mmCIF file of N, CA, C and O in Angstrom:
data_model
loop_
_atom_site.group_PDB
_atom_site.id
_atom_site.type_symbol
_atom_site.label_atom_id
_atom_site.label_comp_id
_atom_site.label_asym_id
_atom_site.label_seq_id
_atom_site.Cartn_x
_atom_site.Cartn_y
_atom_site.Cartn_z
ATOM 1 N N UNK E 286 66.131 57.949 -118.498
ATOM 2 C CA UNK E 286 65.112 57.341 -117.656
ATOM 3 C C UNK E 286 65.722 56.123 -116.957
ATOM 4 O O UNK E 286 66.409 55.325 -117.569
ATOM 5 N N UNK E 287 65.437 55.966 -115.666
ATOM 6 C CA UNK E 287 66.015 54.885 -114.891
ATOM 7 C C UNK E 287 64.921 54.082 -114.196
ATOM 8 O O UNK E 287 63.921 54.614 -113.761
ATOM 9 N N UNK E 288 65.135 52.757 -114.087
ATOM 10 C CA UNK E 288 64.245 51.890 -113.335
ATOM 11 C C UNK E 288 65.084 50.783 -112.717
ATOM 12 O O UNK E 288 65.871 50.140 -113.404
ATOM 13 N N UNK E 289 64.917 50.535 -111.428
ATOM 14 C CA UNK E 289 65.743 49.551 -110.740
ATOM 15 C C UNK E 289 65.088 48.170 -110.792
ATOM 16 O O UNK E 289 63.888 48.037 -110.597
ATOM 17 N N UNK E 290 65.899 47.129 -111.054
ATOM 18 C CA UNK E 290 65.401 45.757 -111.094
ATOM 19 C C UNK E 290 65.510 45.141 -109.709
ATOM 20 O O UNK E 290 66.071 45.724 -108.789
ATOM 21 N N UNK E 291 65.019 43.899 -109.603
ATOM 22 C CA UNK E 291 65.075 43.214 -108.315
ATOM 23 C C UNK E 291 66.506 42.896 -107.880
ATOM 24 O O UNK E 291 66.749 42.622 -106.720
ATOM 25 N N UNK E 292 67.467 42.919 -108.816
ATOM 26 C CA UNK E 292 68.869 42.661 -108.460
ATOM 27 C C UNK E 292 69.658 43.953 -108.291
ATOM 28 O O UNK E 292 70.868 43.965 -108.377
ATOM 29 N N UNK E 293 68.951 45.058 -108.093
ATOM 30 C CA UNK E 293 69.537 46.385 -107.823
ATOM 31 C C UNK E 293 70.179 47.034 -109.035
ATOM 32 O O UNK E 293 70.824 48.058 -108.918
ATOM 33 N N UNK E 294 70.017 46.435 -110.218
ATOM 34 C CA UNK E 294 70.528 47.064 -111.436
ATOM 35 C C UNK E 294 69.519 48.112 -111.887
ATOM 36 O O UNK E 294 68.316 47.935 -111.733
ATOM 37 N N UNK E 295 70.011 49.197 -112.438
ATOM 38 C CA UNK E 295 69.145 50.279 -112.898
ATOM 39 C C UNK E 295 69.078 50.245 -114.419
ATOM 40 O O UNK E 295 70.099 50.386 -115.093
ATOM 41 N N UNK E 296 67.854 50.009 -114.951
ATOM 42 C CA UNK E 296 67.672 50.058 -116.410
ATOM 43 C C UNK E 296 67.927 51.477 -116.871
ATOM 44 O O UNK E 296 67.608 52.436 -116.179
ATOM 45 N N UNK E 297 68.506 51.585 -118.061
ATOM 46 C CA UNK E 297 68.831 52.903 -118.583
ATOM 47 C C UNK E 297 68.420 52.966 -120.057
ATOM 48 O O UNK E 297 68.653 52.033 -120.810
ATOM 49 N N UNK E 298 67.771 54.073 -120.417
ATOM 50 C CA UNK E 298 67.365 54.303 -121.800
ATOM 51 C C UNK E 298 68.283 55.346 -122.404
ATOM 52 O O UNK E 298 68.457 56.428 -121.842
ATOM 53 N N UNK E 299 68.882 55.002 -123.555
ATOM 54 C CA UNK E 299 69.816 55.901 -124.228
ATOM 55 C C UNK E 299 69.439 55.987 -125.699
ATOM 56 O O UNK E 299 68.533 55.291 -126.155
ATOM 57 N N UNK E 300 70.176 56.774 -126.441
ATOM 58 C CA UNK E 300 69.957 56.868 -127.886
ATOM 59 C C UNK E 300 70.250 55.533 -128.571
ATOM 60 O O UNK E 300 69.748 55.256 -129.656
ATOM 61 N N UNK E 301 71.045 54.673 -127.936
ATOM 62 C CA UNK E 301 71.386 53.356 -128.489
ATOM 63 C C UNK E 301 70.364 52.288 -128.114
ATOM 64 O O UNK E 301 70.450 51.166 -128.586
ATOM 65 N N UNK E 302 69.417 52.616 -127.232
ATOM 66 C CA UNK E 302 68.398 51.656 -126.820
ATOM 67 C C UNK E 302 68.315 51.527 -125.314
ATOM 68 O O UNK E 302 68.872 52.340 -124.572
ATOM 69 N N UNK E 303 67.624 50.498 -124.882
ATOM 70 C CA UNK E 303 67.427 50.238 -123.450
ATOM 71 C C UNK E 303 68.446 49.195 -123.005
ATOM 72 O O UNK E 303 68.608 48.157 -123.650
ATOM 73 N N UNK E 304 69.109 49.489 -121.906
ATOM 74 C CA UNK E 304 70.098 48.586 -121.340
ATOM 75 C C UNK E 304 69.639 48.166 -119.953
ATOM 76 O O UNK E 304 69.034 48.963 -119.230
ATOM 77 N N UNK E 305 69.942 46.921 -119.568
ATOM 78 C CA UNK E 305 69.490 46.400 -118.282
ATOM 79 C C UNK E 305 70.232 46.987 -117.089
ATOM 80 O O UNK E 305 69.779 46.852 -115.961
ATOM 81 N N UNK E 306 71.378 47.615 -117.339
ATOM 82 C CA UNK E 306 72.145 48.207 -116.243
ATOM 83 C C UNK E 306 73.097 49.260 -116.795
ATOM 84 O O UNK E 306 73.399 49.283 -117.994
ATOM 85 N N UNK E 307 73.593 50.096 -115.894
ATOM 86 C CA UNK E 307 74.612 51.074 -116.283
ATOM 87 C C UNK E 307 75.887 50.350 -116.729
ATOM 88 O O UNK E 307 76.568 50.787 -117.652
ATOM 89 N N UNK E 308 76.175 49.238 -116.071
ATOM 90 C CA UNK E 308 77.361 48.444 -116.413
ATOM 91 C C UNK E 308 77.258 47.907 -117.845
ATOM 92 O O UNK E 308 78.236 47.938 -118.599
ATOM 93 N N UNK E 309 76.060 47.442 -118.222
ATOM 94 C CA UNK E 309 75.860 46.939 -119.586
ATOM 95 C C UNK E 309 76.013 48.074 -120.595
ATOM 96 O O UNK E 309 76.634 47.894 -121.645
ATOM 97 N N UNK E 310 75.481 49.245 -120.301
ATOM 98 C CA UNK E 310 75.618 50.388 -121.206
ATOM 99 C C UNK E 310 77.086 50.801 -121.347
ATOM 100 O O UNK E 310 77.563 51.064 -122.452
ATOM 101 N N UNK E 311 77.813 50.810 -120.238
ATOM 102 C CA UNK E 311 79.235 51.161 -120.284
ATOM 103 C C UNK E 311 80.001 50.177 -121.172
ATOM 104 O O UNK E 311 80.840 50.575 -121.977
ATOM 105 N N UNK E 312 79.672 48.878 -121.043
ATOM 106 C CA UNK E 312 80.342 47.875 -121.872
ATOM 107 C C UNK E 312 79.991 48.071 -123.344
ATOM 108 O O UNK E 312 80.845 47.915 -124.210
ATOM 109 N N UNK E 313 78.745 48.443 -123.633
ATOM 110 C CA UNK E 313 78.329 48.745 -125.012
ATOM 111 C C UNK E 313 79.200 49.851 -125.601
ATOM 112 O O UNK E 313 79.663 49.750 -126.727
ATOM 113 N N UNK E 314 79.413 50.912 -124.820
ATOM 114 C CA UNK E 314 80.237 52.036 -125.302
ATOM 115 C C UNK E 314 81.673 51.567 -125.579
ATOM 116 O O UNK E 314 82.276 51.973 -126.575
ATOM 117 N N UNK E 315 82.209 50.701 -124.703
ATOM 118 C CA UNK E 315 83.557 50.167 -124.917
ATOM 119 C C UNK E 315 83.618 49.331 -126.200
ATOM 120 O O UNK E 315 84.552 49.479 -127.000
ATOM 121 N N UNK E 316 82.618 48.471 -126.382
ATOM 122 C CA UNK E 316 82.602 47.618 -127.574
ATOM 123 C C UNK E 316 82.395 48.433 -128.848
ATOM 124 O O UNK E 316 83.001 48.145 -129.881
ATOM 125 N N UNK E 317 81.553 49.466 -128.790
ATOM 126 C CA UNK E 317 81.350 50.330 -129.964
ATOM 127 C C UNK E 317 82.659 51.008 -130.350
ATOM 128 O O UNK E 317 82.975 51.131 -131.530
ATOM 129 N N UNK E 318 83.434 51.441 -129.353
ATOM 130 C CA UNK E 318 84.728 52.067 -129.637
ATOM 131 C C UNK E 318 85.672 51.065 -130.301
ATOM 132 O O UNK E 318 86.384 51.406 -131.258
ATOM 133 N N UNK E 319 85.672 49.817 -129.826
ATOM 134 C CA UNK E 319 86.498 48.778 -130.449
ATOM 135 C C UNK E 319 86.051 48.520 -131.884
ATOM 136 O O UNK E 319 86.890 48.350 -132.781
ATOM 137 N N UNK E 320 84.749 48.508 -132.113
ATOM 138 C CA UNK E 320 84.238 48.298 -133.464
ATOM 139 C C UNK E 320 84.613 49.467 -134.369
ATOM 140 O O UNK E 320 85.022 49.269 -135.516
ATOM 141 N N UNK E 321 84.504 50.684 -133.856
ATOM 142 C CA UNK E 321 84.861 51.870 -134.642
ATOM 143 C C UNK E 321 86.336 51.856 -135.038
ATOM 144 O O UNK E 321 86.700 52.347 -136.108
ATOM 145 N N UNK E 322 87.189 51.282 -134.181
ATOM 146 C CA UNK E 322 88.628 51.173 -134.488
ATOM 147 C C UNK E 322 88.948 49.944 -135.335
ATOM 148 O O UNK E 322 90.099 49.719 -135.685
ATOM 149 N N UNK E 323 87.954 49.116 -135.621
ATOM 150 C CA UNK E 323 88.164 47.937 -136.450
ATOM 151 C C UNK E 323 88.717 46.740 -135.701
ATOM 152 O O UNK E 323 89.117 45.753 -136.323
ATOM 153 N N UNK E 324 88.744 46.802 -134.366
ATOM 154 C CA UNK E 324 89.294 45.697 -133.578
ATOM 155 C C UNK E 324 88.306 44.542 -133.438
ATOM 156 O O UNK E 324 88.723 43.400 -133.224
ATOM 157 N N UNK E 325 87.001 44.839 -133.493
ATOM 158 C CA UNK E 325 85.959 43.815 -133.526
ATOM 159 C C UNK E 325 85.014 44.168 -134.674
ATOM 160 O O UNK E 325 85.007 45.310 -135.151
ATOM 161 N N UNK E 326 84.218 43.175 -135.114
ATOM 162 C CA UNK E 326 83.277 43.397 -136.206
ATOM 163 C C UNK E 326 81.908 42.825 -135.836
ATOM 164 O O UNK E 326 81.793 41.966 -134.963
ATOM 165 N N UNK E 327 80.903 43.303 -136.562
ATOM 166 C CA UNK E 327 79.534 42.774 -136.503
ATOM 167 C C UNK E 327 78.954 42.760 -135.090
ATOM 168 O O UNK E 327 78.304 41.792 -134.676
ATOM 169 N N UNK E 328 79.166 43.831 -134.360
ATOM 170 C CA UNK E 328 78.650 43.950 -132.995
ATOM 171 C C UNK E 328 77.128 44.036 -133.012
ATOM 172 O O UNK E 328 76.553 44.869 -133.713
ATOM 173 N N UNK E 329 76.473 43.145 -132.263
ATOM 174 C CA UNK E 329 75.019 43.172 -132.123
ATOM 175 C C UNK E 329 74.653 43.004 -130.659
ATOM 176 O O UNK E 329 75.445 42.496 -129.855
ATOM 177 N N UNK E 330 73.431 43.424 -130.333
ATOM 178 C CA UNK E 330 72.920 43.364 -128.957
ATOM 179 C C UNK E 330 71.714 42.448 -128.884
ATOM 180 O O UNK E 330 70.962 42.301 -129.828
ATOM 181 N N UNK E 331 71.505 41.869 -127.703
ATOM 182 C CA UNK E 331 70.308 41.107 -127.381
ATOM 183 C C UNK E 331 70.007 40.027 -128.431
ATOM 184 O O UNK E 331 68.934 39.964 -129.011
ATOM 185 N N UNK E 332 70.991 39.175 -128.648
ATOM 186 C CA UNK E 332 70.895 38.127 -129.664
ATOM 187 C C UNK E 332 70.317 36.857 -129.019
ATOM 188 O O UNK E 332 70.896 36.328 -128.073
ATOM 189 N N UNK E 333 69.174 36.363 -129.544
ATOM 190 C CA UNK E 333 68.568 35.159 -128.954
ATOM 191 C C UNK E 333 69.188 33.872 -129.500
ATOM 192 O O UNK E 333 69.531 33.782 -130.677
ATOM 193 N N UNK E 334 69.330 32.888 -128.624
ATOM 194 C CA UNK E 334 69.772 31.544 -128.986
ATOM 195 C C UNK E 334 68.722 30.568 -128.454
ATOM 196 O O UNK E 334 68.367 30.623 -127.273
ATOM 197 N N UNK E 335 68.258 29.674 -129.305
ATOM 198 C CA UNK E 335 67.298 28.667 -128.845
ATOM 199 C C UNK E 335 68.063 27.521 -128.216
ATOM 200 O O UNK E 335 68.931 26.915 -128.846
ATOM 201 N N UNK E 336 67.747 27.221 -126.964
ATOM 202 C CA UNK E 336 68.424 26.152 -126.239
ATOM 203 C C UNK E 336 67.640 24.848 -126.313
ATOM 204 O O UNK E 336 68.214 23.771 -126.456
ATOM 205 N N UNK E 337 66.331 24.938 -126.175
ATOM 206 C CA UNK E 337 65.440 23.787 -126.306
ATOM 207 C C UNK E 337 64.251 24.258 -127.140
ATOM 208 O O UNK E 337 63.619 25.270 -126.793
ATOM 209 N N UNK E 338 63.940 23.562 -128.232
ATOM 210 C CA UNK E 338 62.799 23.989 -129.041
ATOM 211 C C UNK E 338 61.482 23.780 -128.303
ATOM 212 O O UNK E 338 61.414 23.028 -127.327
ATOM 213 N N UNK E 339 60.440 24.453 -128.782
ATOM 214 C CA UNK E 339 59.125 24.256 -128.182
ATOM 215 C C UNK E 339 58.702 22.801 -128.370
ATOM 216 O O UNK E 339 59.100 22.132 -129.331
ATOM 217 N N UNK E 340 57.920 22.320 -127.442
ATOM 218 C CA UNK E 340 57.438 20.938 -127.480
ATOM 219 C C UNK E 340 55.988 20.942 -127.934
ATOM 220 O O UNK E 340 55.174 21.722 -127.427
ATOM 221 N N UNK E 341 55.659 20.063 -128.885
ATOM 222 C CA UNK E 341 54.317 20.018 -129.463
ATOM 223 C C UNK E 341 53.742 18.607 -129.375
ATOM 224 O O UNK E 341 54.464 17.639 -129.516
ATOM 225 N N UNK E 342 52.455 18.561 -129.190
ATOM 226 C CA UNK E 342 51.696 17.323 -129.300
ATOM 227 C C UNK E 342 50.533 17.619 -130.226
ATOM 228 O O UNK E 342 49.757 18.563 -129.978
ATOM 229 N N UNK E 343 50.468 16.853 -131.304
ATOM 230 C CA UNK E 343 49.422 17.028 -132.318
ATOM 231 C C UNK E 343 49.359 18.476 -132.802
ATOM 232 O O UNK E 343 48.275 19.046 -132.963
ATOM 233 N N UNK E 344 50.540 19.069 -132.996
ATOM 234 C CA UNK E 344 50.623 20.421 -133.526
ATOM 235 C C UNK E 344 50.411 21.530 -132.513
ATOM 236 O O UNK E 344 50.609 22.701 -132.821
ATOM 237 N N UNK E 345 50.020 21.204 -131.308
ATOM 238 C CA UNK E 345 49.771 22.217 -130.275
ATOM 239 C C UNK E 345 50.987 22.354 -129.363
ATOM 240 O O UNK E 345 51.519 21.350 -128.869
ATOM 241 N N UNK E 346 51.428 23.585 -129.157
ATOM 242 C CA UNK E 346 52.573 23.837 -128.278
ATOM 243 C C UNK E 346 52.155 23.568 -126.836
ATOM 244 O O UNK E 346 51.229 24.193 -126.326
ATOM 245 N N UNK E 347 52.857 22.624 -126.213
ATOM 246 C CA UNK E 347 52.562 22.335 -124.805
ATOM 247 C C UNK E 347 53.645 22.898 -123.884
ATOM 248 O O UNK E 347 53.408 23.072 -122.699
ATOM 249 N N UNK E 348 54.817 23.151 -124.446
ATOM 250 C CA UNK E 348 55.906 23.804 -123.704
ATOM 251 C C UNK E 348 56.597 24.780 -124.642
ATOM 252 O O UNK E 348 56.963 24.417 -125.761
ATOM 253 N N UNK E 349 56.766 26.013 -124.198
ATOM 254 C CA UNK E 349 57.460 27.012 -125.014
ATOM 255 C C UNK E 349 58.945 26.683 -125.096
ATOM 256 O O UNK E 349 59.484 25.990 -124.247
ATOM 257 N N UNK E 350 59.590 27.240 -126.120
ATOM 258 C CA UNK E 350 61.031 27.067 -126.287
ATOM 259 C C UNK E 350 61.768 27.730 -125.127
ATOM 260 O O UNK E 350 61.277 28.696 -124.530
ATOM 261 N N UNK E 351 62.941 27.206 -124.821
ATOM 262 C CA UNK E 351 63.828 27.823 -123.834
ATOM 263 C C UNK E 351 64.894 28.560 -124.626
ATOM 264 O O UNK E 351 65.550 27.979 -125.500
ATOM 265 N N UNK E 352 65.063 29.849 -124.344
ATOM 266 C CA UNK E 352 66.040 30.651 -125.066
ATOM 267 C C UNK E 352 66.972 31.362 -124.098
ATOM 268 O O UNK E 352 66.646 31.561 -122.922
ATOM 269 N N UNK E 353 68.125 31.716 -124.626
ATOM 270 C CA UNK E 353 69.086 32.563 -123.906
ATOM 271 C C UNK E 353 69.305 33.786 -124.776
ATOM 272 O O UNK E 353 69.484 33.671 -125.989
ATOM 273 N N UNK E 354 69.265 34.956 -124.179
ATOM 274 C CA UNK E 354 69.494 36.198 -124.915
ATOM 275 C C UNK E 354 70.836 36.782 -124.485
ATOM 276 O O UNK E 354 71.008 37.211 -123.340
ATOM 277 N N UNK E 355 71.793 36.766 -125.407
ATOM 278 C CA UNK E 355 73.128 37.291 -125.134
ATOM 279 C C UNK E 355 73.103 38.810 -125.143
ATOM 280 O O UNK E 355 72.452 39.413 -126.004
ATOM 281 N N UNK E 356 73.811 39.426 -124.212
ATOM 282 C CA UNK E 356 73.901 40.886 -124.208
ATOM 283 C C UNK E 356 74.572 41.381 -125.482
ATOM 284 O O UNK E 356 74.074 42.287 -126.134
ATOM 285 N N UNK E 357 75.709 40.757 -125.836
ATOM 286 C CA UNK E 357 76.469 41.192 -127.013
ATOM 287 C C UNK E 357 77.030 39.983 -127.750
ATOM 288 O O UNK E 357 77.453 39.009 -127.128
ATOM 289 N N UNK E 358 77.036 40.085 -129.068
ATOM 290 C CA UNK E 358 77.691 39.098 -129.919
ATOM 291 C C UNK E 358 78.497 39.885 -130.945
ATOM 292 O O UNK E 358 78.007 40.872 -131.503
ATOM 293 N N UNK E 359 79.751 39.457 -131.163
ATOM 294 C CA UNK E 359 80.604 40.131 -132.136
ATOM 295 C C UNK E 359 81.673 39.169 -132.632
ATOM 296 O O UNK E 359 81.844 38.082 -132.077
ATOM 297 N N UNK E 360 82.352 39.572 -133.670
ATOM 298 C CA UNK E 360 83.459 38.791 -134.216
ATOM 299 C C UNK E 360 84.771 39.431 -133.777
ATOM 300 O O UNK E 360 84.923 40.648 -133.860
ATOM 301 N N UNK E 361 85.697 38.592 -133.310
ATOM 302 C CA UNK E 361 87.026 39.039 -132.909
ATOM 303 C C UNK E 361 88.044 38.067 -133.491
ATOM 304 O O UNK E 361 88.013 36.871 -133.163
ATOM 305 N N UNK E 362 88.893 38.562 -134.365
ATOM 306 C CA UNK E 362 89.919 37.745 -135.021
ATOM 307 C C UNK E 362 89.312 36.490 -135.648
ATOM 308 O O UNK E 362 89.841 35.393 -135.520
ATOM 309 N N UNK E 363 88.170 36.665 -136.307
ATOM 310 C CA UNK E 363 87.541 35.567 -137.031
ATOM 311 C C UNK E 363 86.706 34.612 -136.198
ATOM 312 O O UNK E 363 86.163 33.646 -136.726
ATOM 313 N N UNK E 364 86.597 34.851 -134.903
ATOM 314 C CA UNK E 364 85.805 33.982 -134.029
ATOM 315 C C UNK E 364 84.635 34.750 -133.427
ATOM 316 O O UNK E 364 84.768 35.930 -133.088
ATOM 317 N N UNK E 365 83.515 34.045 -133.279
ATOM 318 C CA UNK E 365 82.342 34.662 -132.658
ATOM 319 C C UNK E 365 82.527 34.709 -131.145
ATOM 320 O O UNK E 365 82.932 33.733 -130.526
ATOM 321 N N UNK E 366 82.215 35.868 -130.563
ATOM 322 C CA UNK E 366 82.268 36.048 -129.120
ATOM 323 C C UNK E 366 80.855 36.336 -128.635
ATOM 324 O O UNK E 366 80.155 37.182 -129.187
ATOM 325 N N UNK E 367 80.429 35.596 -127.615
ATOM 326 C CA UNK E 367 79.135 35.816 -126.971
ATOM 327 C C UNK E 367 79.447 36.312 -125.569
ATOM 328 O O UNK E 367 80.153 35.661 -124.810
ATOM 329 N N UNK E 368 78.904 37.488 -125.250
ATOM 330 C CA UNK E 368 79.277 38.151 -124.004
ATOM 331 C C UNK E 368 78.039 38.496 -123.195
ATOM 332 O O UNK E 368 77.015 38.901 -123.748
ATOM 333 N N UNK E 369 78.140 38.337 -121.887
ATOM 334 C CA UNK E 369 77.053 38.677 -120.979
ATOM 335 C C UNK E 369 77.621 39.528 -119.848
ATOM 336 O O UNK E 369 78.628 39.164 -119.247
ATOM 337 N N UNK E 370 76.982 40.642 -119.587
ATOM 338 C CA UNK E 370 77.389 41.521 -118.492
ATOM 339 C C UNK E 370 76.643 41.053 -117.251
ATOM 340 O O UNK E 370 75.419 41.040 -117.224
ATOM 341 N N UNK E 371 77.380 40.634 -116.243
ATOM 342 C CA UNK E 371 76.761 40.056 -115.061
ATOM 343 C C UNK E 371 77.117 40.826 -113.804
ATOM 344 O O UNK E 371 78.263 41.130 -113.547
ATOM 345 N N UNK E 372 76.093 41.106 -113.032
ATOM 346 C CA UNK E 372 76.283 41.631 -111.700
ATOM 347 C C UNK E 372 75.975 40.534 -110.695
ATOM 348 O O UNK E 372 76.538 40.444 -109.623
ATOM 349 N N UNK E 373 75.041 39.654 -111.095
ATOM 350 C CA UNK E 373 74.581 38.565 -110.239
ATOM 351 C C UNK E 373 74.248 37.372 -111.119
ATOM 352 O O UNK E 373 73.518 37.508 -112.098
ATOM 353 N N UNK E 374 74.790 36.206 -110.793
ATOM 354 C CA UNK E 374 74.543 34.990 -111.581
ATOM 355 C C UNK E 374 73.378 34.222 -110.957
ATOM 356 O O UNK E 374 73.537 33.602 -109.907
ATOM 357 N N UNK E 375 72.232 34.271 -111.619
ATOM 358 C CA UNK E 375 71.072 33.536 -111.135
ATOM 359 C C UNK E 375 71.234 32.053 -111.451
ATOM 360 O O UNK E 375 71.957 31.685 -112.385
ATOM 361 N N UNK E 376 70.548 31.178 -110.718
ATOM 362 C CA UNK E 376 70.583 29.748 -111.054
ATOM 363 C C UNK E 376 70.098 29.499 -112.490
ATOM 364 O O UNK E 376 70.658 28.645 -113.187
ATOM 365 N N UNK E 377 69.109 30.237 -112.945
ATOM 366 C CA UNK E 377 68.609 30.094 -114.316
ATOM 367 C C UNK E 377 69.704 30.433 -115.330
ATOM 368 O O UNK E 377 69.890 29.723 -116.313
ATOM 369 N N UNK E 378 70.436 31.522 -115.088
ATOM 370 C CA UNK E 378 71.523 31.895 -115.992
ATOM 371 C C UNK E 378 72.591 30.813 -116.033
ATOM 372 O O UNK E 378 73.093 30.458 -117.109
ATOM 373 N N UNK E 379 72.959 30.253 -114.893
ATOM 374 C CA UNK E 379 74.007 29.233 -114.844
ATOM 375 C C UNK E 379 73.604 28.017 -115.674
ATOM 376 O O UNK E 379 74.412 27.468 -116.426
ATOM 377 N N UNK E 380 72.355 27.604 -115.591
ATOM 378 C CA UNK E 380 71.873 26.477 -116.398
ATOM 379 C C UNK E 380 71.926 26.827 -117.880
ATOM 380 O O UNK E 380 72.385 26.027 -118.710
ATOM 381 N N UNK E 381 71.485 28.036 -118.237
ATOM 382 C CA UNK E 381 71.504 28.444 -119.643
ATOM 383 C C UNK E 381 72.935 28.547 -120.167
ATOM 384 O O UNK E 381 73.210 28.198 -121.316
ATOM 385 N N UNK E 382 73.855 28.996 -119.331
ATOM 386 C CA UNK E 382 75.266 29.058 -119.723
ATOM 387 C C UNK E 382 75.789 27.663 -120.064
ATOM 388 O O UNK E 382 76.462 27.459 -121.071
ATOM 389 N N UNK E 383 75.416 26.680 -119.243
ATOM 390 C CA UNK E 383 75.831 25.300 -119.491
ATOM 391 C C UNK E 383 75.178 24.746 -120.759
ATOM 392 O O UNK E 383 75.810 24.015 -121.525
ATOM 393 N N UNK E 384 73.933 25.116 -120.987
ATOM 394 C CA UNK E 384 73.233 24.650 -122.185
ATOM 395 C C UNK E 384 73.827 25.273 -123.452
ATOM 396 O O UNK E 384 73.870 24.617 -124.502
ATOM 397 N N UNK E 385 74.290 26.510 -123.378
ATOM 398 C CA UNK E 385 74.952 27.144 -124.528
ATOM 399 C C UNK E 385 76.215 26.365 -124.894
ATOM 400 O O UNK E 385 76.490 26.127 -126.072
ATOM 401 N N UNK E 386 76.976 25.965 -123.901
ATOM 402 C CA UNK E 386 78.196 25.196 -124.143
ATOM 403 C C UNK E 386 77.851 23.829 -124.735
ATOM 404 O O UNK E 386 78.457 23.395 -125.710
ATOM 405 N N UNK E 387 76.841 23.174 -124.186
ATOM 406 C CA UNK E 387 76.446 21.847 -124.650
ATOM 407 C C UNK E 387 75.867 21.897 -126.065
ATOM 408 O O UNK E 387 76.255 21.122 -126.929
ATOM 409 N N UNK E 388 74.945 22.811 -126.306
ATOM 410 C CA UNK E 388 74.232 22.845 -127.597
ATOM 411 C C UNK E 388 75.058 23.450 -128.729
ATOM 412 O O UNK E 388 75.046 22.968 -129.840
ATOM 413 N N UNK E 389 75.757 24.550 -128.433
ATOM 414 C CA UNK E 389 76.467 25.292 -129.485
ATOM 415 C C UNK E 389 77.991 25.252 -129.362
ATOM 416 O O UNK E 389 78.678 25.761 -130.235
ATOM 417 N N UNK E 390 78.510 24.723 -128.253
ATOM 418 C CA UNK E 390 79.954 24.750 -128.050
ATOM 419 C C UNK E 390 80.458 26.158 -127.768
ATOM 420 O O UNK E 390 81.634 26.455 -127.981
ATOM 421 N N UNK E 391 79.575 27.020 -127.260
ATOM 422 C CA UNK E 391 79.919 28.420 -126.992
ATOM 423 C C UNK E 391 80.087 28.631 -125.497
ATOM 424 O O UNK E 391 79.184 28.335 -124.704
ATOM 425 N N UNK E 392 81.260 29.140 -125.128
ATOM 426 C CA UNK E 392 81.502 29.570 -123.736
ATOM 427 C C UNK E 392 81.205 31.050 -123.669
ATOM 428 O O UNK E 392 81.844 31.849 -124.351
ATOM 429 N N UNK E 393 80.252 31.407 -122.848
ATOM 430 C CA UNK E 393 79.863 32.810 -122.699
ATOM 431 C C UNK E 393 80.955 33.530 -121.912
ATOM 432 O O UNK E 393 81.372 33.076 -120.854
ATOM 433 N N UNK E 394 81.396 34.657 -122.458
ATOM 434 C CA UNK E 394 82.344 35.496 -121.723
ATOM 435 C C UNK E 394 81.541 36.392 -120.789
ATOM 436 O O UNK E 394 80.652 37.114 -121.233
ATOM 437 N N UNK E 395 81.849 36.322 -119.521
ATOM 438 C CA UNK E 395 81.149 37.128 -118.522
ATOM 439 C C UNK E 395 81.985 38.348 -118.167
ATOM 440 O O UNK E 395 83.173 38.216 -117.884
ATOM 441 N N UNK E 396 81.354 39.491 -118.194
ATOM 442 C CA UNK E 396 82.040 40.750 -117.901
ATOM 443 C C UNK E 396 81.478 41.306 -116.602
ATOM 444 O O UNK E 396 80.296 41.298 -116.384
#
């Protein structure tokens, strides 16, 4: 099943789940092959990172948390890798990329 997004990417549904683009699904297959060969470990998809916690006044949420959802996270030679498949870098993504570096010291690898 296919559905096109506003950035011309086509969502794709597979036995492995829903992917935001054909490019993201292709990268998943590449990473799964690396994991099967033991070159990477602990491959996961759509991993959320909290960048700014929700804001509360008197227990009531007045602003929701800001999160970044990584396409893929895995271990390579003992280090965590956070990867994002990009066709188009939105201004929102660029800010979140900077916040990931500031908050967690993580540089997102863009594919």
